[in-house]
PDB file of C-alpha atoms in Angstrom:
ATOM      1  CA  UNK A   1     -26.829   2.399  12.355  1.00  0.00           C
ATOM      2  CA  UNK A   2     -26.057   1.235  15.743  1.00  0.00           C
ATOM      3  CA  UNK A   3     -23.766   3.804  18.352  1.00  0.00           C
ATOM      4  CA  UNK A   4     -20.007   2.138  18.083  1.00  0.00           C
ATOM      5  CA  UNK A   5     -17.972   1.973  21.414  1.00  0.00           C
ATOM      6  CA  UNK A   6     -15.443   3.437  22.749  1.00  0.00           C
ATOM      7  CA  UNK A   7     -12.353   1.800  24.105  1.00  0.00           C
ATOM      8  CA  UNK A   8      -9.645   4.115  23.854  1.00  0.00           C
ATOM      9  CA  UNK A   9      -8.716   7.500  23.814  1.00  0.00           C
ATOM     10  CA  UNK A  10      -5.384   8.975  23.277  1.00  0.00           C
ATOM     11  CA  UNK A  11      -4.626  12.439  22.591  1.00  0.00           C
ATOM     12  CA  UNK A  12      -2.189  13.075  20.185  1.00  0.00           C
ATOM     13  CA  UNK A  13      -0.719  16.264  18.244  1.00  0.00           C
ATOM     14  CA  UNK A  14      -3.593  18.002  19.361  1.00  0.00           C
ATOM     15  CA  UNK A  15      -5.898  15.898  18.171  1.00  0.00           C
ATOM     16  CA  UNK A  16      -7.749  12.569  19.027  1.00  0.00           C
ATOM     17  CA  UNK A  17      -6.480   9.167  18.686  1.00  0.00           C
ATOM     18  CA  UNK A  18      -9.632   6.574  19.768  1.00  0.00           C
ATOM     19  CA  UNK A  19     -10.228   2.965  19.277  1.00  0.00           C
ATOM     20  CA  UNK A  20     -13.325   1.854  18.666  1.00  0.00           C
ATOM     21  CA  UNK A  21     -15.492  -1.526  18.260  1.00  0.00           C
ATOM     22  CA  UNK A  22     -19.046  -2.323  16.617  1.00  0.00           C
ATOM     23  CA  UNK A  23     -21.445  -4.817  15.856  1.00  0.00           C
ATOM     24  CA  UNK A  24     -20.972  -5.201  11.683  1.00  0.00           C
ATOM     25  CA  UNK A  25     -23.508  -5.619   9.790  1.00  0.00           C
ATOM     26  CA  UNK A  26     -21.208  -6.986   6.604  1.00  0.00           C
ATOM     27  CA  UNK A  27     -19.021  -9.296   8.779  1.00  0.00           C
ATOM     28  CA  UNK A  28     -21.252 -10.582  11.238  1.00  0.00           C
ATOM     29  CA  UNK A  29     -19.302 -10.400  14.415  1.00  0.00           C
ATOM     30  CA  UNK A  30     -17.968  -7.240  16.497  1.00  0.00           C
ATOM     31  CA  UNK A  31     -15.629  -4.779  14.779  1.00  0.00           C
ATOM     32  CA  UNK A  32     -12.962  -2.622  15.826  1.00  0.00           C
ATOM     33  CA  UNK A  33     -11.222   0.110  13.878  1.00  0.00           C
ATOM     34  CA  UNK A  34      -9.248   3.392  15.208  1.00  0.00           C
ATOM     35  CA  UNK A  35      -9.656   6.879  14.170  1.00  0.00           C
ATOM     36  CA  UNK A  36      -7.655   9.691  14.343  1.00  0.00           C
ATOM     37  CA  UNK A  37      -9.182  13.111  14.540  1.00  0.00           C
ATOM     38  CA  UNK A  38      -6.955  16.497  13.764  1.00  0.00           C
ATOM     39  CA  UNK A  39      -7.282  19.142  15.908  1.00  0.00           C
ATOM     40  CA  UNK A  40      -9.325  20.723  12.652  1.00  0.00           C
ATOM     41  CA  UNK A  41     -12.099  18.288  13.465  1.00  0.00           C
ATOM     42  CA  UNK A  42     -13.233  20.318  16.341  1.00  0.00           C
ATOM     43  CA  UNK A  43     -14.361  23.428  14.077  1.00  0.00           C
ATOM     44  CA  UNK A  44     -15.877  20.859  11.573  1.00  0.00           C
ATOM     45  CA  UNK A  45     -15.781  17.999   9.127  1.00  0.00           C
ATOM     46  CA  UNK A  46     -12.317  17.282   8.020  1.00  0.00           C
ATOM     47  CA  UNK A  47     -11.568  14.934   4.913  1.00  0.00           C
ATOM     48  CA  UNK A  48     -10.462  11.133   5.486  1.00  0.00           C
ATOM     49  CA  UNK A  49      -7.718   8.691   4.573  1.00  0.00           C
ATOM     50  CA  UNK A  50      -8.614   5.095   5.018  1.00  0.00           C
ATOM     51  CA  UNK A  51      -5.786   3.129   6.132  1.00  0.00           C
ATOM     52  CA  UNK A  52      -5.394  -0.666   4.862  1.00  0.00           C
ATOM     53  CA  UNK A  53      -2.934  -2.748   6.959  1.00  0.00           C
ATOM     54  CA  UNK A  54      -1.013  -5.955   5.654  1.00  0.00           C
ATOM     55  CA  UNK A  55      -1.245  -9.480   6.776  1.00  0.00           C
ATOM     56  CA  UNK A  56      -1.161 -10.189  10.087  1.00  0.00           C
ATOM     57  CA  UNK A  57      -1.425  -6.700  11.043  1.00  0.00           C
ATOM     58  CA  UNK A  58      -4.782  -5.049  12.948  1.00  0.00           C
ATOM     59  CA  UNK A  59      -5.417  -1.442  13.238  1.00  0.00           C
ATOM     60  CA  UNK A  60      -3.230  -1.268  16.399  1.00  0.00           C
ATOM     61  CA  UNK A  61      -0.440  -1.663  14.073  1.00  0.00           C
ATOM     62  CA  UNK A  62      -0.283   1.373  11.784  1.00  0.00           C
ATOM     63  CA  UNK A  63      -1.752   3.677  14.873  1.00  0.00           C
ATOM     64  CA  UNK A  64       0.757   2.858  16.540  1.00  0.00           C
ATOM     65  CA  UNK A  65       4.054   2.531  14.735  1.00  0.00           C
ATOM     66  CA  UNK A  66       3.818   5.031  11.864  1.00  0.00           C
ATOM     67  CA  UNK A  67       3.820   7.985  13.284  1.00  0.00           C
ATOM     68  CA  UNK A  68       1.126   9.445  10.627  1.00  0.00           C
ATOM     69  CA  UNK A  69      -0.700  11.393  13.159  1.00  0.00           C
ATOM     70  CA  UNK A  70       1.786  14.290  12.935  1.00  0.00           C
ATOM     71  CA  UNK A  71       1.145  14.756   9.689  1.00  0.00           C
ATOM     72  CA  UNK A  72      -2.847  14.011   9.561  1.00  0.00           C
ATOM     73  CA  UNK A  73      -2.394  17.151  12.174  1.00  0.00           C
ATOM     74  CA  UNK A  74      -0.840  19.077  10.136  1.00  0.00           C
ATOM     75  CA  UNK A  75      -2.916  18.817   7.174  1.00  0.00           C
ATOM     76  CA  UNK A  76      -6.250  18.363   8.826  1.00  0.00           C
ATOM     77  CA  UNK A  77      -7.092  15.052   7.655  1.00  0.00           C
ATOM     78  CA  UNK A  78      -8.536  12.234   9.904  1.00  0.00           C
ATOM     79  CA  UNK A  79      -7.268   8.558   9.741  1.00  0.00           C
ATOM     80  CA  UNK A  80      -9.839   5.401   9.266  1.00  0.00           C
ATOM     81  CA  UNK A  81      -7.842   2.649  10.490  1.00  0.00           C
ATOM     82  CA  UNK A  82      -9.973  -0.686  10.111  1.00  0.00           C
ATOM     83  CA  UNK A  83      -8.721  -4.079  11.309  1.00  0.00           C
ATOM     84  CA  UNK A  84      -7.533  -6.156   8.533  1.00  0.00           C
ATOM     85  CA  UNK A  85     -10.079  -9.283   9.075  1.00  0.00           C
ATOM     86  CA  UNK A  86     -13.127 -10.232  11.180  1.00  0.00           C
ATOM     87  CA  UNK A  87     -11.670 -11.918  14.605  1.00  0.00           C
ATOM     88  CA  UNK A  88     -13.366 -13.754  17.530  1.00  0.00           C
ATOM     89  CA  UNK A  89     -14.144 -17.171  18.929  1.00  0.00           C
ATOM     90  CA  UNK A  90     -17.011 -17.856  15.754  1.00  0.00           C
ATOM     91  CA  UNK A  91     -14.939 -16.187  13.605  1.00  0.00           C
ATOM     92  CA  UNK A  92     -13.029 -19.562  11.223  1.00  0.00           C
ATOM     93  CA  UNK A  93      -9.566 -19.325  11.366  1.00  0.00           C
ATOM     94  CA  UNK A  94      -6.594 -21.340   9.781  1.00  0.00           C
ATOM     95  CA  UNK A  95      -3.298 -22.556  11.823  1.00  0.00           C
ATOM     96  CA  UNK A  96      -1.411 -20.632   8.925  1.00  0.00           C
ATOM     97  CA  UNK A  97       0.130 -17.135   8.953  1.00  0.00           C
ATOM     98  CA  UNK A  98      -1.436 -15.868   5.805  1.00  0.00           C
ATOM     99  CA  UNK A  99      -4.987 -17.349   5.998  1.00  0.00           C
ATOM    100  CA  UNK A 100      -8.322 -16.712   8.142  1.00  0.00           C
ATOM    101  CA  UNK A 101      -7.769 -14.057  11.211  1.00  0.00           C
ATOM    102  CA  UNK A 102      -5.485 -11.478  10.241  1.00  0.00           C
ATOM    103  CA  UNK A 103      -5.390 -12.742   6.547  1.00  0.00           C
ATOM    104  CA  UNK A 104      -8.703 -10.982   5.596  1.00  0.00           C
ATOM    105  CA  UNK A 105      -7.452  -9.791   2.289  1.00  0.00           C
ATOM    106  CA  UNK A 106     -10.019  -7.355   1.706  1.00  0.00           C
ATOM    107  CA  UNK A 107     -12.537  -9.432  -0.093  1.00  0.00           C
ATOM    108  CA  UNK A 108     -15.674 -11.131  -0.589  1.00  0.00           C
ATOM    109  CA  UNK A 109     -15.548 -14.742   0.717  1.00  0.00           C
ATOM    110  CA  UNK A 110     -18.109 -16.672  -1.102  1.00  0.00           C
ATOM    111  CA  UNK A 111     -17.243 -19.966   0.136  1.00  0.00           C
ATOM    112  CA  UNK A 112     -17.586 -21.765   3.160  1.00  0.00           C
ATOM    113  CA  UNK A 113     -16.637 -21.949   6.384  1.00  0.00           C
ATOM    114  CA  UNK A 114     -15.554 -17.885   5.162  1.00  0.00           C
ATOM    115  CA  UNK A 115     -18.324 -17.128   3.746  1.00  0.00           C
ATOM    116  CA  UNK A 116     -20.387 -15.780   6.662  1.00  0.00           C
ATOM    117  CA  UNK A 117     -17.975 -13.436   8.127  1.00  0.00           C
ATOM    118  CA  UNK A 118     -15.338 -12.565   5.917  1.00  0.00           C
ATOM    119  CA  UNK A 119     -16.959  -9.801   3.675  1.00  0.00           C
ATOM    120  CA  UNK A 120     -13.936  -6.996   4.084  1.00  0.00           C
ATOM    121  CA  UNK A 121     -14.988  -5.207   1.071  1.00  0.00           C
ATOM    122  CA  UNK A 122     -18.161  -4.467   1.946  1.00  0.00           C
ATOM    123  CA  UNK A 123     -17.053  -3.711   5.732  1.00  0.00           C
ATOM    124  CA  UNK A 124     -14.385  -1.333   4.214  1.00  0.00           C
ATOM    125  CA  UNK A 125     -16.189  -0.296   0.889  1.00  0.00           C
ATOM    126  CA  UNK A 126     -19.375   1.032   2.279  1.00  0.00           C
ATOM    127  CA  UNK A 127     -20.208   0.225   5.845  1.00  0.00           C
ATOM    128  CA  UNK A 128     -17.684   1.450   7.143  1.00  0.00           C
ATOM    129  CA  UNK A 129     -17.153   4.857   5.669  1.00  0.00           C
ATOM    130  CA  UNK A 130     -21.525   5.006   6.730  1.00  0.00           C
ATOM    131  CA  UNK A 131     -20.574   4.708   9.892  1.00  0.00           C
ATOM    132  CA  UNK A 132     -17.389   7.090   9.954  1.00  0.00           C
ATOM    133  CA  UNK A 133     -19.669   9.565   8.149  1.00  0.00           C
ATOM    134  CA  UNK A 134     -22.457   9.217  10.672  1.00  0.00           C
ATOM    135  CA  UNK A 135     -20.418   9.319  13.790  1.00  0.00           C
ATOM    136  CA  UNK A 136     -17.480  11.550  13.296  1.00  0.00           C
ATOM    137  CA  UNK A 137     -16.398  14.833  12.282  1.00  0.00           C
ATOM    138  CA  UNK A 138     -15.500  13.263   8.736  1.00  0.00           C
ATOM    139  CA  UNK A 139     -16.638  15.193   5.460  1.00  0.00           C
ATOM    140  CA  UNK A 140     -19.315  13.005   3.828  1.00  0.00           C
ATOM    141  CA  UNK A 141     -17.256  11.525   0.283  1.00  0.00           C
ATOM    142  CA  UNK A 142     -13.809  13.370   0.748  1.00  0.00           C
ATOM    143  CA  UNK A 143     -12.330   9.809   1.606  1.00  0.00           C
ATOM    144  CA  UNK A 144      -9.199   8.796   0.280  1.00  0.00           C
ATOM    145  CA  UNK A 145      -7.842   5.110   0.924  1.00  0.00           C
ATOM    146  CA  UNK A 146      -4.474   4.078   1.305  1.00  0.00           C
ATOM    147  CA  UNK A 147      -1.978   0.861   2.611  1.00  0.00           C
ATOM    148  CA  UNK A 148       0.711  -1.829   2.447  1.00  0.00           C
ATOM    149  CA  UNK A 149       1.182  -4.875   1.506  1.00  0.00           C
ATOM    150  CA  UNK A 150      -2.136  -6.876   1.979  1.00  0.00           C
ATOM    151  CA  UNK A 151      -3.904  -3.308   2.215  1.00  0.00           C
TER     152      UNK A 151
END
C-alpha cells in the first residue's frame, strides 16, 4: 500500500489534526481525507469513527466546522474524515449541484463516464480503513462510521 502524503498538520486539543492525499486504488485518481488523532494515540492504537459528509461537502467541511475534535479528545477516539467523491481534472463531473464532484453518494458507479472513478464504497468500505489501519495509530476493526445527509 503506497505511503499517503502529508499536507497539513494542525494541532488540536492535544492531539493531531492532518490532511492527507493518496493515489486510490478504488477510485483511480488522487485522494485526500483528514484524520484526527487524540492525544491517546501517542501511547497506542485508539479506536476510529469514520466520518461521511453530505453533498457538496469534502472532508474540510466537518474538520473544520464541527468542532468534534474536543470530544474525539476526550474519549480517545480518532476521526476518518474521507472526501465525499473522487475530484480532479479526469475526474467527470456534471454542471449540477447534486451530481458528479462532490455528489459521490457513496456508491458503486457501474455506468459510464462514472464508472472508472466513482467507486466510494469500496474507497470508504475497505481501502480506506487498509490504509488508516496501516498508517496510523488506529486499532485494526474498532471502526465505527458515522454522517449527514449524503453520508
Amino acid at each position: 500500500m503506497p505511503t499517503p502524503e502529508r499536507l497539513e498538520r494542525i494541532r488540536e486539543h492535544d492531539g493531531w489534526l492532518e490532511r492527507w492525499r493518496h493515489d486510490s486504488a478504488a477510485c483511480h485518481c488522487p485522494m485526500t481525507f483528514s484524520i484526527y488523532l487524540p492525544p491517546q494515540a501517542e501511547a497506542g492504537p485508539v479506536p476510529a469513527v469514520y466520518w461521511l459528509s453530505g453533498l457538496t461537502c469534502s472532508d474540510d467541511n466537518f474538520r473544520v466546522k464541527a468542532g468534534a475534535q474536543r470530544y474525539a479528545a476526550e474519549f480517545g477516539l480518532a476521526l476518518v474524515i474521507p472526501d465525499t467523491s473522487p475530484r480532479g481534472p479526469d475526474v467527470p463531473d456534471d454542471p449540477g449541484y447534486d451530481l458528479g464532484q462532490g455528489a459521490g453518494f457513496y456508491v458503486e458507479a457501474l455506468r459510464e463516464p462514472w464508472a472508472t472513478h466513482y467507486h466510494m464504497h469500496d474507497y470508504v468500505a475497505y481501502e480506506l480503513p487498509t490504509l488508516a489501519e496501516t498508517h496510523f495509530p488506529l486499532r485494526p476493526g474498532a471502526r465505527a462510521i458515522s454522517g449527514h445527509s449524503m453520508g
